[in-house]
Each structure stands twice: as structure tokens, then as C-alpha cells.
Coordinates of N, CA and C in Angstrom, one line a residue:
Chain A
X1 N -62.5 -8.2 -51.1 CA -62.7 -7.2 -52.2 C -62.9 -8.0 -53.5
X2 N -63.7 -7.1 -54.7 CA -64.1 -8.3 -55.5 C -63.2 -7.5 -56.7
X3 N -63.0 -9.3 -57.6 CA -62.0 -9.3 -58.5 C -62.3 -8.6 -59.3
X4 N -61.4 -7.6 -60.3 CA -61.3 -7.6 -61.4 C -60.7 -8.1 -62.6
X5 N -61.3 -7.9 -63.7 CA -60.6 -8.4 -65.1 C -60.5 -6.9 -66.1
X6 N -59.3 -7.0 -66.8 CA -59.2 -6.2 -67.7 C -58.3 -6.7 -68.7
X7 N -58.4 -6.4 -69.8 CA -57.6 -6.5 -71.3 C -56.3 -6.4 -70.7
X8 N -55.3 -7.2 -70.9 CA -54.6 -6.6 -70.7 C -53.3 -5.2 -71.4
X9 N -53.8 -4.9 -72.8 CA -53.8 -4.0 -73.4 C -54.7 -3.7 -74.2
X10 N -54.1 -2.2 -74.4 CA -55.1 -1.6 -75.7 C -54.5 -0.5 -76.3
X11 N -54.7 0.1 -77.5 CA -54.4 0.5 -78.4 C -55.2 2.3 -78.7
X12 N -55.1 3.2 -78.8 CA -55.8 4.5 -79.4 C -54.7 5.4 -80.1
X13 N -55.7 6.6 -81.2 CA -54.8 7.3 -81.7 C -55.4 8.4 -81.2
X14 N -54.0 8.5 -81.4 CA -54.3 10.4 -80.5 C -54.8 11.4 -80.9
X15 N -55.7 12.1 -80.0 CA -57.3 13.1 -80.3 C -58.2 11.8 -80.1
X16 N -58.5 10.9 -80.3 CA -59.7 9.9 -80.3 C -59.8 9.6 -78.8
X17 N -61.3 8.9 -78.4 CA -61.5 8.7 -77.2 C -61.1 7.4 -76.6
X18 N -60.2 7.1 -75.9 CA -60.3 6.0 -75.0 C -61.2 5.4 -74.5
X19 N -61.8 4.2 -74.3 CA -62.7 3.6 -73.7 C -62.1 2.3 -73.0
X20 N -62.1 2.3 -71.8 CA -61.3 1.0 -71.1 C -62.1 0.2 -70.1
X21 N -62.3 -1.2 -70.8 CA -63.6 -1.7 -70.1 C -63.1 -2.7 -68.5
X22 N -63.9 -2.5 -67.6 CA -63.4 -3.4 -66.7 C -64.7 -4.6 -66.0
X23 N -64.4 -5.4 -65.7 CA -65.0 -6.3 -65.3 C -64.9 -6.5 -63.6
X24 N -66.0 -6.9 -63.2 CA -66.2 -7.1 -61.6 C -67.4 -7.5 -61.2
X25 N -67.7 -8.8 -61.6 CA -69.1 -9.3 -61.7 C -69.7 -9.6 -60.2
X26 N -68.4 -9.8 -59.3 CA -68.7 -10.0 -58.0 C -68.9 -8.8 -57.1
X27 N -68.7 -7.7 -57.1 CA -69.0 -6.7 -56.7 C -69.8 -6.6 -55.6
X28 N -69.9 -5.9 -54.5 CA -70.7 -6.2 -53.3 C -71.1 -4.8 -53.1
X29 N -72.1 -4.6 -52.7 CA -73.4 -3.2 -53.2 C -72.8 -2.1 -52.0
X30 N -71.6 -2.9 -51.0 CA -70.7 -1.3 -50.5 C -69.3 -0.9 -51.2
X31 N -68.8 -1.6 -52.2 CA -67.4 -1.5 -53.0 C -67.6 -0.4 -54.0
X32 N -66.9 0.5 -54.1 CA -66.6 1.5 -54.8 C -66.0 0.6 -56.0
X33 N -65.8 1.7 -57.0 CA -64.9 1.3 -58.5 C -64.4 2.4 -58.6
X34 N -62.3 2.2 -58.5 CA -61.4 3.0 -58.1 C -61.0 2.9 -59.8
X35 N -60.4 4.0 -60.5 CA -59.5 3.9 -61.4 C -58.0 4.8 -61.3
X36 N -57.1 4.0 -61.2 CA -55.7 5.0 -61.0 C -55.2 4.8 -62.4
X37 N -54.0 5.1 -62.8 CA -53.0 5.0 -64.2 C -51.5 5.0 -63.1
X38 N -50.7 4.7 -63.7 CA -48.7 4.5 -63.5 C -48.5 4.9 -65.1
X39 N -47.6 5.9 -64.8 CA -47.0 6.1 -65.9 C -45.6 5.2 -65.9
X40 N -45.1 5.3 -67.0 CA -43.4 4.2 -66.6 C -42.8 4.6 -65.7
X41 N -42.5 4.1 -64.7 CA -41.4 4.0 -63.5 C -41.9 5.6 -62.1
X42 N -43.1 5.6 -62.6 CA -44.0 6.5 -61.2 C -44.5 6.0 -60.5
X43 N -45.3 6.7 -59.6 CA -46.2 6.3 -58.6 C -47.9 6.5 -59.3
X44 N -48.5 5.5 -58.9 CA -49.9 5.5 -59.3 C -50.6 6.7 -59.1
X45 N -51.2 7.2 -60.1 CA -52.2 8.4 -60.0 C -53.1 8.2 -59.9
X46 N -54.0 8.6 -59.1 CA -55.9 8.5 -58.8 C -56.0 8.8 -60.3
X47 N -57.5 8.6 -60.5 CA -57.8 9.4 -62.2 C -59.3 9.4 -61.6
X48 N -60.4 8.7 -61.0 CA -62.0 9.0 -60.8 C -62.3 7.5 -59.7
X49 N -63.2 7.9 -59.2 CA -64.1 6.9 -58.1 C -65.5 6.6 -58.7
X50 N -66.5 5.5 -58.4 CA -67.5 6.3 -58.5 C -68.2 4.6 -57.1
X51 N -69.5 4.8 -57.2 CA -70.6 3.5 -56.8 C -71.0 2.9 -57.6
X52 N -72.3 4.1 -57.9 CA -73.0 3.5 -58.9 C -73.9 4.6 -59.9
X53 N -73.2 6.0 -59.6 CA -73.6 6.8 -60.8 C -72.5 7.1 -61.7
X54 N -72.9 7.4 -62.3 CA -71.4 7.7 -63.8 C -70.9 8.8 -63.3
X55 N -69.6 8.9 -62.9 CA -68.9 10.1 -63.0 C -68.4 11.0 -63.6
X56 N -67.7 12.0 -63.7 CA -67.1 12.7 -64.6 C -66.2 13.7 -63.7
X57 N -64.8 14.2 -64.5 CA -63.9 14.5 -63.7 C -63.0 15.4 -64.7
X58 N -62.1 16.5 -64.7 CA -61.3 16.9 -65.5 C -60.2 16.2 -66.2
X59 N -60.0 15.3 -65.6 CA -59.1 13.8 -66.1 C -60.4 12.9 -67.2
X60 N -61.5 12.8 -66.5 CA -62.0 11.3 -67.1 C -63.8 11.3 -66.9
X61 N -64.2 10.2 -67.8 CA -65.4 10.1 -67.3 C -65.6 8.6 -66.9
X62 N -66.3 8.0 -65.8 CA -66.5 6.3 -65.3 C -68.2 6.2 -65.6
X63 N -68.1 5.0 -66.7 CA -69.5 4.7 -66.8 C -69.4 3.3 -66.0
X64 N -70.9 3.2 -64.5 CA -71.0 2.1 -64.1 C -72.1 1.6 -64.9
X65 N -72.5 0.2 -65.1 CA -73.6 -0.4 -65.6 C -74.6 -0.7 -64.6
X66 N -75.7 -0.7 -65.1 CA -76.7 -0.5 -63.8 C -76.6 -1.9 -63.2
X67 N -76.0 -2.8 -63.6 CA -76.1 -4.1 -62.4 C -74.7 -4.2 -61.3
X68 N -73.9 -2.7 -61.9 CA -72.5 -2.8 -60.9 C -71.7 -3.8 -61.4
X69 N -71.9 -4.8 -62.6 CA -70.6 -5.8 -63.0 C -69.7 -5.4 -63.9
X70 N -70.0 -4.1 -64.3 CA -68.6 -3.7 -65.0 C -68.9 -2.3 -65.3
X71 N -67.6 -1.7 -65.6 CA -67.2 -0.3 -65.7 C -66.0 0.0 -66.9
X72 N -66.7 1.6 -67.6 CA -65.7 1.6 -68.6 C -65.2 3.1 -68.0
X73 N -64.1 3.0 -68.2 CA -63.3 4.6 -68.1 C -63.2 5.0 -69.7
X74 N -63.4 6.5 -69.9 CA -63.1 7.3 -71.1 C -62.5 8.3 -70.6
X75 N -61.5 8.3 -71.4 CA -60.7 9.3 -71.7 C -61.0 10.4 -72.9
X76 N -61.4 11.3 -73.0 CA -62.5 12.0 -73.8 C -61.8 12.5 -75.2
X77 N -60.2 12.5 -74.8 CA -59.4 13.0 -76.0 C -58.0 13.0 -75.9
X78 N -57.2 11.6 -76.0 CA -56.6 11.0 -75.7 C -55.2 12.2 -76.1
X79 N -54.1 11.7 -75.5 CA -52.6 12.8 -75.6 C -51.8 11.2 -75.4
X80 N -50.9 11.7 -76.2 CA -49.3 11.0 -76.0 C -49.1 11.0 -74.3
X81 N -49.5 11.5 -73.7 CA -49.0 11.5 -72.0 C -50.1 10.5 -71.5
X82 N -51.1 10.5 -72.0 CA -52.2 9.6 -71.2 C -51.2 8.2 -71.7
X83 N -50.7 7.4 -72.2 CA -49.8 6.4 -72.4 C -49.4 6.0 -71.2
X84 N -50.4 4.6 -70.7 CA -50.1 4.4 -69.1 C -50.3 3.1 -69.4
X85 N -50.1 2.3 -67.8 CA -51.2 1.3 -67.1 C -52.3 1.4 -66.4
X86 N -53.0 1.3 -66.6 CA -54.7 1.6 -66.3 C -55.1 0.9 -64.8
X87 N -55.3 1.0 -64.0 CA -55.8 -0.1 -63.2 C -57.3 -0.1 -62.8
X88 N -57.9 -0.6 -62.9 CA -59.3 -0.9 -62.2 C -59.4 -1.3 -60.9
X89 N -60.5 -0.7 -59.9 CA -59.7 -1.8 -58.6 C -60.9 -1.7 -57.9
X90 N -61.7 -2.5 -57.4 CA -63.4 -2.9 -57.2 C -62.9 -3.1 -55.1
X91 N -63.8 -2.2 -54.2 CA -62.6 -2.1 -53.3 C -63.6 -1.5 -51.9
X92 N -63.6 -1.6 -50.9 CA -64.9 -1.4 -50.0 C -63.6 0.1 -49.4
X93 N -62.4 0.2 -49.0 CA -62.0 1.2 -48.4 C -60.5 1.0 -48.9
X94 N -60.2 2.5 -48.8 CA -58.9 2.7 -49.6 C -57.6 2.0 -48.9
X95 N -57.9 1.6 -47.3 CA -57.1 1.2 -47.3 C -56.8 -0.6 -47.5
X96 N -57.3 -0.7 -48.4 CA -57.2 -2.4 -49.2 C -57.0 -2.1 -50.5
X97 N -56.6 -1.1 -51.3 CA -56.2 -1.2 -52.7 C -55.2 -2.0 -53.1
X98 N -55.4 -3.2 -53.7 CA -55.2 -3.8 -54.4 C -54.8 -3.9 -55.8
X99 N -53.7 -3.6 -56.1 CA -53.8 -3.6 -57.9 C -53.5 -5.1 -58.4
X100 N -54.0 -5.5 -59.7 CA -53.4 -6.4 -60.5 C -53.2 -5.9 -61.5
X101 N -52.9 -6.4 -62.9 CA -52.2 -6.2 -63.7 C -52.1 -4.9 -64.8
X102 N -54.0 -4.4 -64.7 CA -53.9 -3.4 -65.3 C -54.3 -3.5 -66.6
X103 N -54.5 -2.3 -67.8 CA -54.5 -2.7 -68.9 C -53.1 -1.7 -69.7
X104 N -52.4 -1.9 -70.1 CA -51.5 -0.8 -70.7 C -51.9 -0.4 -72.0
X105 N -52.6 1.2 -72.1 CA -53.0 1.6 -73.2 C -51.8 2.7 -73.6
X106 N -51.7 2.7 -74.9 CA -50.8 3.2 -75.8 C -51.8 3.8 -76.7
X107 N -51.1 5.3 -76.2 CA -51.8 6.4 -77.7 C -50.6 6.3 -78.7
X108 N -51.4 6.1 -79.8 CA -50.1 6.1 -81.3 C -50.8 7.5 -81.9
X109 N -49.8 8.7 -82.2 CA -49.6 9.3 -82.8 C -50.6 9.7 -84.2
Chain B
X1 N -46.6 17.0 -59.1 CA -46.4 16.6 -57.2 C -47.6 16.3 -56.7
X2 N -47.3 15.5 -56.6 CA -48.8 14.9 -55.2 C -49.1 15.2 -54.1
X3 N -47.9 15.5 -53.1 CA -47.7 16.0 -51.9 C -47.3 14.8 -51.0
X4 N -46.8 13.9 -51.8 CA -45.9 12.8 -51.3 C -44.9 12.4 -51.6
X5 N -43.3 12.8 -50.6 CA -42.3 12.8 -51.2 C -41.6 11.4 -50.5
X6 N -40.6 11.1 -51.5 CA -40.2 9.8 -51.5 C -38.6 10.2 -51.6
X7 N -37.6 9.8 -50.7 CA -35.7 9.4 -50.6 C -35.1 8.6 -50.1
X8 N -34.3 7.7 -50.5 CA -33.7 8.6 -52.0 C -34.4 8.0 -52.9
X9 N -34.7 8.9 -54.4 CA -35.0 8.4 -55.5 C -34.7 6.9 -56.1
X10 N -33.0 6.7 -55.8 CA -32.4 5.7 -56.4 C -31.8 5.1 -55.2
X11 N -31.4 3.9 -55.4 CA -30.2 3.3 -53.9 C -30.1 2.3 -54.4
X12 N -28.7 1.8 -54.2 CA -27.5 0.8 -54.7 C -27.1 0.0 -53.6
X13 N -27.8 -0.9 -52.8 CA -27.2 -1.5 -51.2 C -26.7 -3.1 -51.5
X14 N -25.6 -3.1 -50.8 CA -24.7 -4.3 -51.2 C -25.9 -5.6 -50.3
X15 N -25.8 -6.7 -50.1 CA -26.6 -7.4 -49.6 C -26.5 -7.6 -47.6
X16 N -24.8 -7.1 -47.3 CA -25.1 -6.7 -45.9 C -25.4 -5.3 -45.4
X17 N -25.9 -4.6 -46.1 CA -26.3 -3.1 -46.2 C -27.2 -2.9 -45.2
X18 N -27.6 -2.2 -44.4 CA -28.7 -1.5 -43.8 C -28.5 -0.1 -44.4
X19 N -30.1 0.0 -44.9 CA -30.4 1.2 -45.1 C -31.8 1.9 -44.7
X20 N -32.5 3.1 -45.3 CA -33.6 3.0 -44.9 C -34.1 4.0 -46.3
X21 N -35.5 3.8 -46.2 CA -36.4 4.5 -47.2 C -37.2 5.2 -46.5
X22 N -37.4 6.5 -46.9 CA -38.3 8.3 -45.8 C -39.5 8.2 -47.1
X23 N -40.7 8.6 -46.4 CA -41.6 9.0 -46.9 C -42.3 10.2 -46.5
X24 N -42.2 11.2 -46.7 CA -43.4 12.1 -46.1 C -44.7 12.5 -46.9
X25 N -45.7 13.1 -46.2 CA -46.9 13.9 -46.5 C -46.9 14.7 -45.7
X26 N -47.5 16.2 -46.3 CA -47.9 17.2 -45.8 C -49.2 17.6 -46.0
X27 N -50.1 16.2 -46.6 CA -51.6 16.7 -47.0 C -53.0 16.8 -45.4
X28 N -52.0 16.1 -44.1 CA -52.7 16.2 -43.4 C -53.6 14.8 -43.5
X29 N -52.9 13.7 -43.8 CA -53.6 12.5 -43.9 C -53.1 11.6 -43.2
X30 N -54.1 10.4 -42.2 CA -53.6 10.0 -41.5 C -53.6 8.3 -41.4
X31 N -53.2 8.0 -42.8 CA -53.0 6.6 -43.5 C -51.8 6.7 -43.9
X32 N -50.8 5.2 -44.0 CA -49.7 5.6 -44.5 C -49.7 4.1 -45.2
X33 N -48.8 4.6 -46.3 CA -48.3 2.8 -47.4 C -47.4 2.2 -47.3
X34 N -46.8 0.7 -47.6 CA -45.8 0.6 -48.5 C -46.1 -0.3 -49.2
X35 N -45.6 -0.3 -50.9 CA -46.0 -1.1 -51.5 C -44.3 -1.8 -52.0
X36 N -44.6 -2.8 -52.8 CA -43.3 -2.8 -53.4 C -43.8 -2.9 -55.2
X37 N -42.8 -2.6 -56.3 CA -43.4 -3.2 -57.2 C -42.2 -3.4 -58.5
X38 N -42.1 -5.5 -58.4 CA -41.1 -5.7 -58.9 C -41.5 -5.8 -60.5
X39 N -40.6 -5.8 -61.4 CA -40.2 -5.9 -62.7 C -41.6 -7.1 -63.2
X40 N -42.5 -5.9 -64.2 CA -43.6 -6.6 -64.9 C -44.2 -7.1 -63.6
X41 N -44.5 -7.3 -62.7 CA -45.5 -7.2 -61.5 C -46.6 -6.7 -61.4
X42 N -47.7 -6.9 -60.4 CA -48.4 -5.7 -60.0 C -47.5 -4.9 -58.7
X43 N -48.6 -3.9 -58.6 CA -47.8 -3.9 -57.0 C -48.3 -4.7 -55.8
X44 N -47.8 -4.8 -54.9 CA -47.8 -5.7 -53.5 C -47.9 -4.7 -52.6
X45 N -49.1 -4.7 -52.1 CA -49.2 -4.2 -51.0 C -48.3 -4.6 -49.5
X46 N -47.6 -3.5 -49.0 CA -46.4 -4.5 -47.9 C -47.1 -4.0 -46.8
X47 N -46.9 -2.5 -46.3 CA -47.6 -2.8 -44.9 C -48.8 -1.3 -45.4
X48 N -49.4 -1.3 -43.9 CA -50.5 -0.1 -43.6 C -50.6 0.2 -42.8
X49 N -50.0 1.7 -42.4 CA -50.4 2.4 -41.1 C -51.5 3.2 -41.1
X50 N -52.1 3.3 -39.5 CA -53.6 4.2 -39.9 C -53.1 5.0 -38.2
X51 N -53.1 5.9 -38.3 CA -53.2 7.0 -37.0 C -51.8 6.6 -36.2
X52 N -51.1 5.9 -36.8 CA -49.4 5.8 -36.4 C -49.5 4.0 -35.9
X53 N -50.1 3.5 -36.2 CA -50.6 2.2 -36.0 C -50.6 1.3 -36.9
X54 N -49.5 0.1 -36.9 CA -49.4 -0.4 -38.2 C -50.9 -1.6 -38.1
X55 N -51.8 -1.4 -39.3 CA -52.8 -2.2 -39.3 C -52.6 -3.7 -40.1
X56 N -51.8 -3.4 -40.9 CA -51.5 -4.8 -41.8 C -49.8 -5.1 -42.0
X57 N -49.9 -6.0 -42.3 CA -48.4 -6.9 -42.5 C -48.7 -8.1 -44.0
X58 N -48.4 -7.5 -44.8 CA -48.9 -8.8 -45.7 C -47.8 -10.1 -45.7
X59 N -47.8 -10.7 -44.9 CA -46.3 -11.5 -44.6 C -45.3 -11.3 -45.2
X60 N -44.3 -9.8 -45.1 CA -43.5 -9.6 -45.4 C -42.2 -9.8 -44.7
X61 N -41.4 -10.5 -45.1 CA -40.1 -10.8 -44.6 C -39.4 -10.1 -43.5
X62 N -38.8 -10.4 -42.3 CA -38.0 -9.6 -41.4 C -37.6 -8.9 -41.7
X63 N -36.6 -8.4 -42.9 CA -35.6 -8.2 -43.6 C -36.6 -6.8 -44.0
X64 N -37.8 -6.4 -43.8 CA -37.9 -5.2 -44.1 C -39.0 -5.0 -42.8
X65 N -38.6 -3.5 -42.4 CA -39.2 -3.2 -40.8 C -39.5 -1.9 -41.3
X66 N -40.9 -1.3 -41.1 CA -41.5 -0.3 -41.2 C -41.5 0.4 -39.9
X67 N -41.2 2.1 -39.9 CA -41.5 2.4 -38.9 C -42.3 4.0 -39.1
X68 N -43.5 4.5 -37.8 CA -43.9 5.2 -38.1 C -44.1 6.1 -37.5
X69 N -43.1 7.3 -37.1 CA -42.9 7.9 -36.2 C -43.8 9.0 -35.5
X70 N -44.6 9.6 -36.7 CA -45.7 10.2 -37.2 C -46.3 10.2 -38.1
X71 N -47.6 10.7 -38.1 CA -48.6 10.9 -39.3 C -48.0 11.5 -40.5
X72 N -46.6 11.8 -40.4 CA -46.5 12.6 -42.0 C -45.3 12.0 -42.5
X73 N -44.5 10.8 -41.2 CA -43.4 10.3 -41.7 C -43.5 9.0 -42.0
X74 N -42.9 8.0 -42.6 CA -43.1 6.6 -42.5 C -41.8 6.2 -43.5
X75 N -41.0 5.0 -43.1 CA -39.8 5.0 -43.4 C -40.1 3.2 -43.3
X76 N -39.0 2.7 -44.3 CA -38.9 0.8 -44.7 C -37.4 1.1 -44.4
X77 N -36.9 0.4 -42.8 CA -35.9 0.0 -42.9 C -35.5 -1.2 -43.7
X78 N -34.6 -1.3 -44.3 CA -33.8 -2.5 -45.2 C -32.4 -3.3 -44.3
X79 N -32.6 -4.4 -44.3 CA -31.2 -5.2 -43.7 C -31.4 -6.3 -44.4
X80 N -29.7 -7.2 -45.0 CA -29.4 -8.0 -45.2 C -30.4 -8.7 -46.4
X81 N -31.1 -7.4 -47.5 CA -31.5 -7.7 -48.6 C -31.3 -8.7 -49.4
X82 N -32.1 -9.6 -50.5 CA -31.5 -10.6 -51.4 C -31.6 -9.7 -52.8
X83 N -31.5 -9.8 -53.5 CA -31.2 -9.4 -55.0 C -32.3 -9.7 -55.8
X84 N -33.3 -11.1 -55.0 CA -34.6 -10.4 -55.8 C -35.6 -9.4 -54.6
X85 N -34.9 -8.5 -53.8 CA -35.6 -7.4 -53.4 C -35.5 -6.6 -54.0
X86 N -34.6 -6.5 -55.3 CA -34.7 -5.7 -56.1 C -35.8 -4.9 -56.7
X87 N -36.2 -3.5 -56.6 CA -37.4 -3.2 -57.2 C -37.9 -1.8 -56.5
X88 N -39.4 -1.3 -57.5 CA -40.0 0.4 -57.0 C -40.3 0.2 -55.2
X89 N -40.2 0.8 -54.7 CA -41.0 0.9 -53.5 C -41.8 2.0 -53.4
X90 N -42.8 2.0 -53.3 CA -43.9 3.3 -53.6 C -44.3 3.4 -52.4
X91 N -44.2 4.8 -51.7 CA -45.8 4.6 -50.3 C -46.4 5.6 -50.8
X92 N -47.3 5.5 -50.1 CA -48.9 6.3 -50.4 C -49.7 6.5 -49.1
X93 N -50.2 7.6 -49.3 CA -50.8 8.2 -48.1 C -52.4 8.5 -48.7
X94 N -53.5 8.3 -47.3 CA -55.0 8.6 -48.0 C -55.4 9.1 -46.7
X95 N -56.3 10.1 -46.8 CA -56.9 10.8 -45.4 C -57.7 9.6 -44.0
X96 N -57.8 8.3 -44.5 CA -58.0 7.9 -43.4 C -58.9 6.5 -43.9
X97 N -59.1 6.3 -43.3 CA -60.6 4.9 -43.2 C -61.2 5.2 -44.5
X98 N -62.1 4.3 -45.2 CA -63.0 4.8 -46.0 C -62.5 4.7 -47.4
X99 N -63.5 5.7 -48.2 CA -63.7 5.5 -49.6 C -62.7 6.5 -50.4
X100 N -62.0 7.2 -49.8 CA -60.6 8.0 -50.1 C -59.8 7.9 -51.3
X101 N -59.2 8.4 -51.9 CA -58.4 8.4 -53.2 C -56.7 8.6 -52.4
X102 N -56.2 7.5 -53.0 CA -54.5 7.3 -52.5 C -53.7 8.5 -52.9
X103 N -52.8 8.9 -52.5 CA -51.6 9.8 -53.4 C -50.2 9.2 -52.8
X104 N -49.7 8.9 -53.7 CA -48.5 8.0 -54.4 C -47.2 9.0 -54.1
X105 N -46.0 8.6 -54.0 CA -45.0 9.5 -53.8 C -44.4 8.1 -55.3
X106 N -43.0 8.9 -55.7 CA -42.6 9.1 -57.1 C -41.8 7.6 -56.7
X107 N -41.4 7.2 -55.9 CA -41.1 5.7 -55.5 C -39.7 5.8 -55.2
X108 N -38.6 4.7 -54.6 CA -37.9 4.3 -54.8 C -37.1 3.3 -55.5
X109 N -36.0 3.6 -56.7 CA -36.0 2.5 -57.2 C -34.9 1.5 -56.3
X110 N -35.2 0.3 -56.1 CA -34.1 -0.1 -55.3 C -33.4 -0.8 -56.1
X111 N -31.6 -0.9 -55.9 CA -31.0 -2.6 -56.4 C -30.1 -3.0 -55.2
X112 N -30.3 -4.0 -55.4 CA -29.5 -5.2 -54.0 C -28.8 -5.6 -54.8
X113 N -27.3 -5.4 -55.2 CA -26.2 -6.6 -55.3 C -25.3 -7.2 -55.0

């Protein structure tokens, strides 16, 4: 499954849009791009899937770039509760999810 | 709620302790997880069952034995713990093979002392 990279933090004020960029330059043309979140001391939450069209979801929207090497998640209007770890996770079937580090975004008030 | 429950929430096991950790789902899905995930970590994927079938083993120590009695149950026995097994144990259940979205149960926290 191919790597990703992300920030490993970031910063928004609440009402403003999130934008969380991820990297996955190695990507292989059957790997999905998974986005979950962990809140402190939970279980990972799905948040959107996509291939290779932009999604959109009551949670979120996933922009892919047309060459598949990277993907941004938006959060369209950020809340004190969206305050997570982000994960990106570049991935041919679910049962190989993989997390690394994540990016931890923090809505300030 | 996800529809994946996790017990007990908390557990305190001395280091000759046998215990065990329960997972269920009721979503009708026939993948099962365990992950572990220590302090500032990612998580670690530990094992993977698919149709009651353990498919993977990520070289995880004797000292933890998965078992899967059915599709809706899946349980990490624990024996003779170290104190850095301290940490979440999450499983997660996904409808099967494929391009599926995970659901997470609320974890276990564990401490070994």
C-alpha cells in the first residue's frame, strides 16, 4: 500500500473551513484514499473514501488531484468537536488499513 | 455508536494476570480487527479475521491470542503481560474484502502493573 505524508499539525478557527492536505505520490491506479479522524482516547471514525472523483459527504468533502498524488479533505465549517487526528490512508482494501501519524487539527475558538 | 462494542472499557491486570478483551458487532459484517494503540503512537494493526478465519498475524507476541468464535464475536486473550503492553486496544469490524469503510468500537484502555 502506498505511503502517505501529512503535516503533522494544523491549526483553524472555528466557523472557517478546514483544508487538510495529504500526500501519496506513489499511489497505484487500484488504491482508494481513505480519511478517518480519533478523537482523544476513541476509536477511529470513517469521515469519506474516494479513487479518483472528488467526493462529498455530510461530514466532509475529498478533493483528489487529477494525477492521484495527493488529496485534501475539507471540512466546510469547522466546530470545537471536529478537534481530532486526521488520518489519510492510501490503501487497495480495507482490510490493510494502515494508520501513521496523522495530522492533529485543532479548532481555536 | 458505531455498532461496535468494546469490554471492559478499562482493565488493571497485574503482570501474571489472564484476562480477556470481547468485541462485538451487530452490523452483519464479516471482517474482524485488532489493533493496539500505545501512548503518542500510531495504531498497530495486530491481527485480521475474515469469515472467522484469522488472515493476518503482524508478529505479535504469544502473550496475546485472538480468538473468533463467530462473525459478530472476537475476543484478545491476554497472559503474562509486560507493562509496556500497556495501552488502547481498538477492534474494528468492515463488511468484508474490498474497498469498505471500518467501524471502530470505543477501545480498551489497558494497564499492566
Amino acid at each position: 500500500d502506498a505511503k502517505t505524508t501529512q503535516p503533522p499539525s494544523m491549526d483553524c478557527a472555528e466557523g472557517r473551513a478546514a483544508n487538510l492536505p495529504c500526500n501519496h505520490s506513489t499511489i497505484s491506479g487500484n488504491e482508494y484514499v481513505y480519511w478517518y479522524r480519533q478523537i482523544h482516547s476513541q476509536g477511529p471514525q470513517y469521515i469519506i473514501h474516494g479513487l479518483k472523483n472528488n467526493e462529498t459527504n455530510e461530514m466532509a468533502s475529498l478533493i483528489i488531484t487529477e494525477d492521484r498524488k495527493s488529496s485534501t479533505l475539507i471540512l466546510p465549517h469547522a466546530t470545537l468537536r471536529d478537534t481530532a487526528v486526521y488520518y489519510c490512508i492510501a490503501v487497495q482494501g480495507a482490510q490493510k488499513l494502515v494508520f501513521g501519524q496523522g495530522t492533529r487539527l485543532t479548532i481555536n475558538p | 455508536e458505531t455498532g461496535v462494542t468494546q469490554t471492559p472499557r478499562h482493565l488493571v491486570m497485574g503482570m501474571t494476570n489472564k484476562k480477556s478483551l470481547k468485541c462485538e458487532q451487530h452490523l452483519g459484517h464479516n471482517a474482524m480487527y485488532w489493533y493496539k494503540q500505545s501512548a503518542k503512537k500510531p495504531l498497530e494493526l495486530m491481527f485480521v479475521y475474515s469469515l472467522e478465519e484469522r488472515v493476518e498475524n503482524n508478529s505479535v507476541p504469544s502473550r496475546f491470542s485472538p480468538e473468533c468464535p463467530n462473525s459478530s464475536h472476537l475476543f484478545l486473550h491476554l497472559h503474562t503481560l509486560q507493562p509496556e503492553d500497556s495501552a488502547l486496544y481498538l477492534c474494528a469490524s468492515t463488511r468484508g474484502q474490498g474497498n469498505t469503510e471500518a467501524f471502530f468500537g470505543q477501545g480498551t484502555r489497558l494497564t499492566v502493573v
